[in-house]
Coordinates of C-alpha atoms in Angstrom, one line a residue:
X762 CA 15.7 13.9 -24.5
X763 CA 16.3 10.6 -25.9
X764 CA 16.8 8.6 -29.2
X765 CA 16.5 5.0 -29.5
X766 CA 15.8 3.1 -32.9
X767 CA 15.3 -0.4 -34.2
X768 CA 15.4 -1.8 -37.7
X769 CA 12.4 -3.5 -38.3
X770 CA 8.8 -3.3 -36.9
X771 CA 9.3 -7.4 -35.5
X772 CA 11.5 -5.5 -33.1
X773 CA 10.4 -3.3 -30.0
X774 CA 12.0 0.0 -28.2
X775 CA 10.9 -0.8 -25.0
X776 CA 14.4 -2.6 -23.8
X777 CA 15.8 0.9 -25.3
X778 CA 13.5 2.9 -23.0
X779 CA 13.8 1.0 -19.9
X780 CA 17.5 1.1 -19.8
X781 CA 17.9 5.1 -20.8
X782 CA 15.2 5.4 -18.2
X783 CA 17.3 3.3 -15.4
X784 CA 20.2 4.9 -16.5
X785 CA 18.4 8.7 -15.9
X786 CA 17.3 8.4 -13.2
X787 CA 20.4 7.1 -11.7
X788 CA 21.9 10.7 -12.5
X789 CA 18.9 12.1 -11.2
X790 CA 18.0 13.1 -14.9
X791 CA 14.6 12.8 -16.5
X792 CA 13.8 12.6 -19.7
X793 CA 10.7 14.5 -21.0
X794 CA 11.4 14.0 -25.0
X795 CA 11.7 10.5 -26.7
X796 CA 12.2 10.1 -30.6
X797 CA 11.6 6.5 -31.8
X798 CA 12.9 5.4 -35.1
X799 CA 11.9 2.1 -36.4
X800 CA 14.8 2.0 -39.7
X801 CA 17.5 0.6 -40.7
X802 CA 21.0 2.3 -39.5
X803 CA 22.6 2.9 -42.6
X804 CA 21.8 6.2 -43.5
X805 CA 20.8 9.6 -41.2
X806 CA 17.8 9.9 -42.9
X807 CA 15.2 8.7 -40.4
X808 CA 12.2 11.1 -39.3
X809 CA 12.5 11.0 -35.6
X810 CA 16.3 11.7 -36.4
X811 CA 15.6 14.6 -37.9
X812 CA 13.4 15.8 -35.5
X813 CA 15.8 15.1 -32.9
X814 CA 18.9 17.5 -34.6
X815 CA 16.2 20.4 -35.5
X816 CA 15.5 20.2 -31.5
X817 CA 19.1 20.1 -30.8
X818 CA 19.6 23.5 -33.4
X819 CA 17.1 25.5 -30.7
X820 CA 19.7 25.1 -27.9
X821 CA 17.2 24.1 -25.7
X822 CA 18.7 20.7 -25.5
X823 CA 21.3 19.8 -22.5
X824 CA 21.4 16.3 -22.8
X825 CA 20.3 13.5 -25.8
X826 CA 20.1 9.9 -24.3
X827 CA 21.1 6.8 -26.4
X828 CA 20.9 3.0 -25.3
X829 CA 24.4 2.6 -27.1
X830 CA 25.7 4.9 -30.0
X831 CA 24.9 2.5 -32.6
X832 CA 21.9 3.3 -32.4
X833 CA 22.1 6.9 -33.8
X834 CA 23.9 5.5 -36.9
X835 CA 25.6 2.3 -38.4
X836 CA 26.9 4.4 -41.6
X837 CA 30.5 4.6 -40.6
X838 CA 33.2 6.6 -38.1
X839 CA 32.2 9.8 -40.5
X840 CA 28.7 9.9 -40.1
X841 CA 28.7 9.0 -36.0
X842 CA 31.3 11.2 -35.4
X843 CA 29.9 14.3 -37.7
X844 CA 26.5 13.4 -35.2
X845 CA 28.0 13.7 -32.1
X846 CA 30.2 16.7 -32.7
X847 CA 26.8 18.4 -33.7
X848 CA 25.0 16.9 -30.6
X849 CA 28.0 18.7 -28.6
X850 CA 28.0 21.7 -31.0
X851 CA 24.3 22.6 -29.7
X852 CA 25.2 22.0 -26.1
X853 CA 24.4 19.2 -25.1
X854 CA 26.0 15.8 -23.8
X855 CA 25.9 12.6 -25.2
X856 CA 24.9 10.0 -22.4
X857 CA 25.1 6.3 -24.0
X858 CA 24.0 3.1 -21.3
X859 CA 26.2 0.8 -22.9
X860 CA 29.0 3.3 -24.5
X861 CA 29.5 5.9 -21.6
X862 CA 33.4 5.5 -21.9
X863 CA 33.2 6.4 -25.8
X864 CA 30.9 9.5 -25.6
X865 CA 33.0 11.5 -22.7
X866 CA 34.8 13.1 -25.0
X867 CA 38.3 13.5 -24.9
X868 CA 41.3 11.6 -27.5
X869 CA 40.9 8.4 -25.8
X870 CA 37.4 8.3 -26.2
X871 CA 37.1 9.5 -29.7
X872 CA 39.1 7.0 -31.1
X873 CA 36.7 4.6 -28.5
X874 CA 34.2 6.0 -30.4
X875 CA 35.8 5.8 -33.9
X876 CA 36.6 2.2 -33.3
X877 CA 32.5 1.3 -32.2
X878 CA 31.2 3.3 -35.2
X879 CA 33.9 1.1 -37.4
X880 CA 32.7 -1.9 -35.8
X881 CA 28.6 -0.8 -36.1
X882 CA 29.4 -0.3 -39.9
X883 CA 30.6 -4.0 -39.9
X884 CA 27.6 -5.6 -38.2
X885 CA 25.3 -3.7 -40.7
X886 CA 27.1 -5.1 -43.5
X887 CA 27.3 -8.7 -41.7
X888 CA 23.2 -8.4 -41.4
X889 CA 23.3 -7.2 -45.0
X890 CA 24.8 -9.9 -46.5
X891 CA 23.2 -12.8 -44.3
X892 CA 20.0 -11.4 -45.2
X893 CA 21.3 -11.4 -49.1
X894 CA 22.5 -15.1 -48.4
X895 CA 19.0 -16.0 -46.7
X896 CA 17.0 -14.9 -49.5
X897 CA 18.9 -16.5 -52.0
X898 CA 18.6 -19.6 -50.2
X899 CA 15.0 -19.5 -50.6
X900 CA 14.6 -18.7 -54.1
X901 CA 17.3 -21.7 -54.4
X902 CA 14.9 -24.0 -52.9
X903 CA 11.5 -22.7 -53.7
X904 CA 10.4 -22.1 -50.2

């Protein structure tokens, strides 16, 4: 299975797909389930999310497929963490295109991992507050 997300409808999955397919089939993996989120980051409350964790709770899950692990969640080291011990608690492996060296497991690539969610948190706020600045630049000029 897969996971891949975006944050807004202006943006597309199909980078997402083609590099988790690549990446498969280079391992001589397949992948037969895709979820598709089109949400913001922030919080684990997406649809296709949950879909993906009530798949992974059957066991019938070996591996989930990300393009990098920010894309399962921006909300902090907690939250990505929490996620991936739960994607390993059901079974299954964490395979990430860009982030293979953060999702092998192990001290070293925990605190890999720990230090990407830490930096994912940061570039949601960064967008956050550009977006905040953006708007109010508008309203300042009446555009």
């Amino acid at each position: 299975m897969a996971y891949i997300r975006v944050s807004t409808t202006g943006q597309d999955h199909a980078y997402q797909r083609r590099e988790i397919e690549l990446a498969a089939r280079a391992r001589g993996e397949t992948i037969a389930t895709w979820y598709a989120d089109v949400a913001s980051g922030r919080s684990l409350e997406r649809a296709e999310l949950r879909k993906m964790r009530a798949a992974l709770r059957t066991g019938a899950v070996s591996v989930v497929w990300v393009w990098r692990v920010d894309r399962l969640t921006r909300s902090g080291i907690a939250d990505t963490l929490a996620l991936v011990r739960e994607i390993r608690d059901a079974g299954a492996a964490l395979r990430s295109v860009a982030d293979g060296y953060a999702v092998d497991g192990g001290p070293v690539g925990e605190l890999v991992l720990a230090v990407l969610a830490f930096g994912a948190q940061l570039e949601r706020e960064k967008i956050a507050e550009v977006q905040r600045d953006y708007a109010f630049l508008l309203s300042a000029y009446d555009v």
